[in-house]
Amino acid sequence: MLIYLRVLKESFNFAVNALINNKLRTFLSLLGVTIGIFSIIGVLAAVDSLKQEIKGSISSLDNSTIYLTHLSFGPSSIPKWKRDQFPDLTYDEYQYFKRTTPNIEASSYMLFVNPETIKYEDQSISNVNAAPVSSEYYDVEELQVVKGRFFNEQESVAGNTVVVIGDEVANSLFGSRDPIGKKVRIYGRKFTVIGVLKKEGAGLLGGSKDTSIFIPVNIARRIYGDNNKFAVPAMIIKPEPEVDVQEFTAMLKQKVRMHRGLKPDEIDNFFVNQLQGFTDFIDNITGQMSIIGLLISCFSLLVGGFGIANIMFVSVKERTNLIGIQKSLGAKNKFILFQFLFEAVILSLIGGLIGLFLVWLVSVLLSQFTGDFEFILSPVNIFLGTIVSSVIGLISGILPAISASKLDPVEAIRTGM
């Protein structure tokens, strides 16, 4: 056992000395592996960061949350012209389903509307995410109010002109002043600020609550009117935790069909969009992005591997005389094999570590310049980069190492003279 350890140690020392003595060759070999590992791990890190940011944007909602509306959140086999004929979900339907559907923990009626402009005195903010919702939305999404309160059921049903604003909206309009009780102008009307939400950071999907305002849905219904193409109604449903979501979804579909009088041979004129399906769709898209990125990046790593193999064959050719002398002095084939194999692996591993360092450096710089979007270099990707670079070195160096170990000592000395 000690003999094998000594052979490994001496082979390692020979490999390190060979790399140090051929600095330019070592640098050129490192370059290919560095670019390859940088490409592969960079792609994986970018996809992981994108996936985390998207899921973070919808993290306040439970995966079991359901959206009942006439629009589909994902691909649909139903033609667009037919989907355009689907009726809107009415407020009366929302009240009926809320009252008669069992196993609902919380539900809310909301309108998807265009961004609005909010004004206070001489201050104005455009493209604010306006969210007309019923009071139960507070429980569905588990909102956190740091100042004031959310509007109650009475204010929601009556359509009072009250508003709850996001952290960034509050800072932009009021600065250090207390916004509670202030009058702001939205839709050409004066709304009283009754609450400010906790800061959550920017969302990749553009739905950050920091730049959002929440108003009672019935005041928005009066402003837009029913059946307005610029106000898409939906019912958000949060089932009870112990409920089987698939069974609940099937039961809800049947209830909507019965209420709308659909015949057995007629298709659903609505969509029950489950948030889990949306996250699965995101996972599928990011997974495809990873595969495409990896396939492209592998070409860079392949070039790096060929570069190392080429350099190692050249190294064997240059050191043929030395190999002959080593073997004539009693060096075993294993010693020669490990010597060149270690050289290839060390070369590839150093290139991989440099590539990982560059990915980390780029991720830090991009995180600084992109604000709340954080690029992640996970320990899994670091481990993967290290393993891949080692394997590339092993594969690239095995043939040159075998050819060196099989050299005849006499012929090797004669060739080198």
PDB file of N, CA and C in Angstrom, residues 176-230:
ATOM      1  N   SER A 176     -40.838  60.256   3.592  1.00  0.00           N
ATOM      2  CA  SER A 176     -40.806  59.917   5.020  1.00  0.00           C
ATOM      3  C   SER A 176     -42.132  60.224   5.719  1.00  0.00           C
ATOM      4  N   ARG A 177     -43.085  60.820   5.003  1.00  0.00           N
ATOM      5  CA  ARG A 177     -44.374  61.158   5.605  1.00  0.00           C
ATOM      6  C   ARG A 177     -45.251  59.914   5.761  1.00  0.00           C
ATOM      7  N   ASP A 178     -46.133  59.937   6.729  1.00  0.00           N
ATOM      8  CA  ASP A 178     -47.053  58.825   6.964  1.00  0.00           C
ATOM      9  C   ASP A 178     -48.166  58.886   5.916  1.00  0.00           C
ATOM     10  N   PRO A 179     -48.312  57.830   5.084  1.00  0.00           N
ATOM     11  CA  PRO A 179     -49.319  57.884   4.020  1.00  0.00           C
ATOM     12  C   PRO A 179     -50.749  57.590   4.483  1.00  0.00           C
ATOM     13  N   ILE A 180     -50.899  57.026   5.676  1.00  0.00           N
ATOM     14  CA  ILE A 180     -52.233  56.632   6.137  1.00  0.00           C
ATOM     15  C   ILE A 180     -53.133  57.864   6.265  1.00  0.00           C
ATOM     16  N   GLY A 181     -54.289  57.778   5.625  1.00  0.00           N
ATOM     17  CA  GLY A 181     -55.264  58.863   5.670  1.00  0.00           C
ATOM     18  C   GLY A 181     -55.105  59.876   4.550  1.00  0.00           C
ATOM     19  N   LYS A 182     -54.011  59.792   3.784  1.00  0.00           N
ATOM     20  CA  LYS A 182     -53.800  60.742   2.679  1.00  0.00           C
ATOM     21  C   LYS A 182     -54.713  60.394   1.511  1.00  0.00           C
ATOM     22  N   LYS A 183     -55.056  61.440   0.725  1.00  0.00           N
ATOM     23  CA  LYS A 183     -55.912  61.268  -0.440  1.00  0.00           C
ATOM     24  C   LYS A 183     -55.052  61.205  -1.706  1.00  0.00           C
ATOM     25  N   VAL A 184     -55.205  60.138  -2.475  1.00  0.00           N
ATOM     26  CA  VAL A 184     -54.503  60.017  -3.748  1.00  0.00           C
ATOM     27  C   VAL A 184     -55.540  59.951  -4.861  1.00  0.00           C
ATOM     28  N   ARG A 185     -55.111  60.291  -6.075  1.00  0.00           N
ATOM     29  CA  ARG A 185     -56.050  60.290  -7.202  1.00  0.00           C
ATOM     30  C   ARG A 185     -55.757  59.119  -8.132  1.00  0.00           C
ATOM     31  N   ILE A 186     -56.781  58.267  -8.323  1.00  0.00           N
ATOM     32  CA  ILE A 186     -56.717  57.113  -9.223  1.00  0.00           C
ATOM     33  C   ILE A 186     -58.014  57.084 -10.019  1.00  0.00           C
ATOM     34  N   TYR A 187     -57.922  56.780 -11.311  1.00  0.00           N
ATOM     35  CA  TYR A 187     -59.107  56.750 -12.169  1.00  0.00           C
ATOM     36  C   TYR A 187     -59.874  58.075 -12.126  1.00  0.00           C
ATOM     37  N   GLY A 188     -59.177  59.160 -11.865  1.00  0.00           N
ATOM     38  CA  GLY A 188     -59.827  60.464 -11.803  1.00  0.00           C
ATOM     39  C   GLY A 188     -60.636  60.680 -10.538  1.00  0.00           C
ATOM     40  N   ARG A 189     -60.482  59.795  -9.538  1.00  0.00           N
ATOM     41  CA  ARG A 189     -61.212  59.903  -8.283  1.00  0.00           C
ATOM     42  C   ARG A 189     -60.227  59.943  -7.113  1.00  0.00           C
ATOM     43  N   LYS A 190     -60.693  60.442  -5.994  1.00  0.00           N
ATOM     44  CA  LYS A 190     -59.860  60.487  -4.800  1.00  0.00           C
ATOM     45  C   LYS A 190     -60.071  59.231  -3.957  1.00  0.00           C
ATOM     46  N   PHE A 191     -58.963  58.559  -3.656  1.00  0.00           N
ATOM     47  CA  PHE A 191     -58.980  57.369  -2.806  1.00  0.00           C
ATOM     48  C   PHE A 191     -58.200  57.654  -1.524  1.00  0.00           C
ATOM     49  N   THR A 192     -58.677  57.120  -0.416  1.00  0.00           N
ATOM     50  CA  THR A 192     -57.998  57.289   0.870  1.00  0.00           C
ATOM     51  C   THR A 192     -57.059  56.106   1.110  1.00  0.00           C
ATOM     52  N   VAL A 193     -55.795  56.406   1.395  1.00  0.00           N
ATOM     53  CA  VAL A 193     -54.818  55.361   1.693  1.00  0.00           C
ATOM     54  C   VAL A 193     -55.089  54.829   3.098  1.00  0.00           C
ATOM     55  N   ILE A 194     -55.353  53.520   3.203  1.00  0.00           N
ATOM     56  CA  ILE A 194     -55.638  52.938   4.517  1.00  0.00           C
ATOM     57  C   ILE A 194     -54.584  51.909   4.944  1.00  0.00           C
ATOM     58  N   GLY A 195     -53.659  51.549   4.030  1.00  0.00           N
ATOM     59  CA  GLY A 195     -52.661  50.545   4.394  1.00  0.00           C
ATOM     60  C   GLY A 195     -51.454  50.569   3.462  1.00  0.00           C
ATOM     61  N   VAL A 196     -50.319  50.101   3.974  1.00  0.00           N
ATOM     62  CA  VAL A 196     -49.078  49.972   3.203  1.00  0.00           C
ATOM     63  C   VAL A 196     -48.553  48.552   3.396  1.00  0.00           C
ATOM     64  N   LEU A 197     -48.221  47.885   2.313  1.00  0.00           N
ATOM     65  CA  LEU A 197     -47.742  46.508   2.368  1.00  0.00           C
ATOM     66  C   LEU A 197     -46.255  46.439   2.696  1.00  0.00           C
ATOM     67  N   LYS A 198     -45.850  45.302   3.221  1.00  0.00           N
ATOM     68  CA  LYS A 198     -44.444  45.060   3.545  1.00  0.00           C
ATOM     69  C   LYS A 198     -43.623  44.958   2.260  1.00  0.00           C
ATOM     70  N   LYS A 199     -42.417  45.486   2.270  1.00  0.00           N
ATOM     71  CA  LYS A 199     -41.537  45.427   1.105  1.00  0.00           C
ATOM     72  C   LYS A 199     -41.163  43.969   0.826  1.00  0.00           C
ATOM     73  N   GLU A 200     -41.242  43.583  -0.467  1.00  0.00           N
ATOM     74  CA  GLU A 200     -40.916  42.200  -0.834  1.00  0.00           C
ATOM     75  C   GLU A 200     -39.847  42.098  -1.903  1.00  0.00           C
ATOM     76  N   GLY A 201     -39.467  43.206  -2.543  1.00  0.00           N
ATOM     77  CA  GLY A 201     -38.459  43.146  -3.598  1.00  0.00           C
ATOM     78  C   GLY A 201     -39.105  42.975  -4.959  1.00  0.00           C
ATOM     79  N   ALA A 202     -38.299  43.248  -5.996  1.00  0.00           N
ATOM     80  CA  ALA A 202     -38.819  43.194  -7.358  1.00  0.00           C
ATOM     81  C   ALA A 202     -39.077  41.761  -7.775  1.00  0.00           C
ATOM     82  N   GLY A 203     -40.105  41.557  -8.584  1.00  0.00           N
ATOM     83  CA  GLY A 203     -40.433  40.241  -9.118  1.00  0.00           C
ATOM     84  C   GLY A 203     -40.102  40.164 -10.590  1.00  0.00           C
ATOM     85  N   LEU A 204     -39.555  39.010 -11.030  1.00  0.00           N
ATOM     86  CA  LEU A 204     -39.172  38.840 -12.424  1.00  0.00           C
ATOM     87  C   LEU A 204     -40.375  38.913 -13.357  1.00  0.00           C
ATOM     88  N   LEU A 205     -41.528  38.487 -12.895  1.00  0.00           N
ATOM     89  CA  LEU A 205     -42.718  38.475 -13.726  1.00  0.00           C
ATOM     90  C   LEU A 205     -43.418  39.828 -13.761  1.00  0.00           C
ATOM     91  N   GLY A 206     -42.840  40.818 -13.125  1.00  0.00           N
ATOM     92  CA  GLY A 206     -43.421  42.151 -13.142  1.00  0.00           C
ATOM     93  C   GLY A 206     -44.583  42.314 -12.197  1.00  0.00           C
ATOM     94  N   GLY A 207     -44.787  41.396 -11.258  1.00  0.00           N
ATOM     95  CA  GLY A 207     -45.932  41.449 -10.373  1.00  0.00           C
ATOM     96  C   GLY A 207     -45.587  41.778  -8.941  1.00  0.00           C
ATOM     97  N   SER A 208     -44.523  42.531  -8.715  1.00  0.00           N
ATOM     98  CA  SER A 208     -44.128  42.866  -7.360  1.00  0.00           C
ATOM     99  C   SER A 208     -45.193  43.718  -6.688  1.00  0.00           C
ATOM    100  N   LYS A 209     -45.480  43.387  -5.439  1.00  0.00           N
ATOM    101  CA  LYS A 209     -46.467  44.175  -4.702  1.00  0.00           C
ATOM    102  C   LYS A 209     -45.913  45.527  -4.271  1.00  0.00           C
ATOM    103  N   ASP A 210     -44.600  45.696  -4.352  1.00  0.00           N
ATOM    104  CA  ASP A 210     -44.012  46.987  -3.999  1.00  0.00           C
ATOM    105  C   ASP A 210     -44.506  48.093  -4.920  1.00  0.00           C
ATOM    106  N   THR A 211     -44.804  47.735  -6.167  1.00  0.00           N
ATOM    107  CA  THR A 211     -45.287  48.725  -7.136  1.00  0.00           C
ATOM    108  C   THR A 211     -46.765  48.507  -7.455  1.00  0.00           C
ATOM    109  N   SER A 212     -47.490  47.910  -6.518  1.00  0.00           N
ATOM    110  CA  SER A 212     -48.909  47.606  -6.739  1.00  0.00           C
ATOM    111  C   SER A 212     -49.809  48.405  -5.808  1.00  0.00           C
ATOM    112  N   ILE A 213     -51.043  48.548  -6.222  1.00  0.00           N
ATOM    113  CA  ILE A 213     -52.079  49.128  -5.366  1.00  0.00           C
ATOM    114  C   ILE A 213     -53.288  48.193  -5.379  1.00  0.00           C
ATOM    115  N   PHE A 214     -53.984  48.098  -4.251  1.00  0.00           N
ATOM    116  CA  PHE A 214     -55.151  47.228  -4.125  1.00  0.00           C
ATOM    117  C   PHE A 214     -56.364  48.073  -3.759  1.00  0.00           C
ATOM    118  N   ILE A 215     -57.415  47.929  -4.566  1.00  0.00           N
ATOM    119  CA  ILE A 215     -58.641  48.676  -4.320  1.00  0.00           C
ATOM    120  C   ILE A 215     -59.816  47.696  -4.271  1.00  0.00           C
ATOM    121  N   PRO A 216     -60.923  48.048  -3.622  1.00  0.00           N
ATOM    122  CA  PRO A 216     -62.098  47.172  -3.604  1.00  0.00           C
ATOM    123  C   PRO A 216     -62.588  46.876  -5.016  1.00  0.00           C
ATOM    124  N   VAL A 217     -62.880  45.626  -5.301  1.00  0.00           N
ATOM    125  CA  VAL A 217     -63.217  45.221  -6.661  1.00  0.00           C
ATOM    126  C   VAL A 217     -64.495  45.894  -7.154  1.00  0.00           C
ATOM    127  N   ASN A 218     -65.438  46.197  -6.256  1.00  0.00           N
ATOM    128  CA  ASN A 218     -66.712  46.754  -6.708  1.00  0.00           C
ATOM    129  C   ASN A 218     -66.606  48.205  -7.171  1.00  0.00           C
ATOM    130  N   ILE A 219     -65.634  48.950  -6.674  1.00  0.00           N
ATOM    131  CA  ILE A 219     -65.434  50.302  -7.204  1.00  0.00           C
ATOM    132  C   ILE A 219     -64.868  50.209  -8.619  1.00  0.00           C
ATOM    133  N   ALA A 220     -64.014  49.212  -8.869  1.00  0.00           N
ATOM    134  CA  ALA A 220     -63.472  49.004 -10.215  1.00  0.00           C
ATOM    135  C   ALA A 220     -64.559  48.526 -11.170  1.00  0.00           C
ATOM    136  N   ARG A 221     -65.495  47.718 -10.664  1.00  0.00           N
ATOM    137  CA  ARG A 221     -66.617  47.259 -11.500  1.00  0.00           C
ATOM    138  C   ARG A 221     -67.482  48.434 -11.927  1.00  0.00           C
ATOM    139  N   ARG A 222     -67.654  49.396 -11.044  1.00  0.00           N
ATOM    140  CA  ARG A 222     -68.436  50.588 -11.413  1.00  0.00           C
ATOM    141  C   ARG A 222     -67.692  51.429 -12.444  1.00  0.00           C
ATOM    142  N   ILE A 223     -66.378  51.471 -12.314  1.00  0.00           N
ATOM    143  CA  ILE A 223     -65.577  52.280 -13.242  1.00  0.00           C
ATOM    144  C   ILE A 223     -65.507  51.627 -14.619  1.00  0.00           C
ATOM    145  N   TYR A 224     -65.207  50.335 -14.648  1.00  0.00           N
ATOM    146  CA  TYR A 224     -65.042  49.635 -15.922  1.00  0.00           C
ATOM    147  C   TYR A 224     -66.357  49.144 -16.501  1.00  0.00           C
ATOM    148  N   GLY A 225     -67.295  48.801 -15.631  1.00  0.00           N
ATOM    149  CA  GLY A 225     -68.512  48.150 -16.087  1.00  0.00           C
ATOM    150  C   GLY A 225     -68.260  46.667 -16.334  1.00  0.00           C
ATOM    151  N   ASP A 226     -69.315  45.877 -16.346  1.00  0.00           N
ATOM    152  CA  ASP A 226     -69.164  44.444 -16.616  1.00  0.00           C
ATOM    153  C   ASP A 226     -68.975  44.213 -18.112  1.00  0.00           C
ATOM    154  N   ASN A 227     -68.351  43.078 -18.450  1.00  0.00           N
ATOM    155  CA  ASN A 227     -68.076  42.699 -19.842  1.00  0.00           C
ATOM    156  C   ASN A 227     -67.178  43.707 -20.557  1.00  0.00           C
ATOM    157  N   ASN A 228     -66.208  44.205 -19.825  1.00  0.00           N
ATOM    158  CA  ASN A 228     -65.211  45.112 -20.406  1.00  0.00           C
ATOM    159  C   ASN A 228     -63.963  44.300 -20.746  1.00  0.00           C
ATOM    160  N   LYS A 229     -63.516  44.391 -22.002  1.00  0.00           N
ATOM    161  CA  LYS A 229     -62.376  43.572 -22.429  1.00  0.00           C
ATOM    162  C   LYS A 229     -61.072  43.994 -21.751  1.00  0.00           C
ATOM    163  N   PHE A 230     -61.060  45.178 -21.142  1.00  0.00           N
ATOM    164  CA  PHE A 230     -59.859  45.645 -20.441  1.00  0.00           C
ATOM    165  C   PHE A 230     -59.874  45.274 -18.955  1.00  0.00           C
TER     166      PHE A 230
END
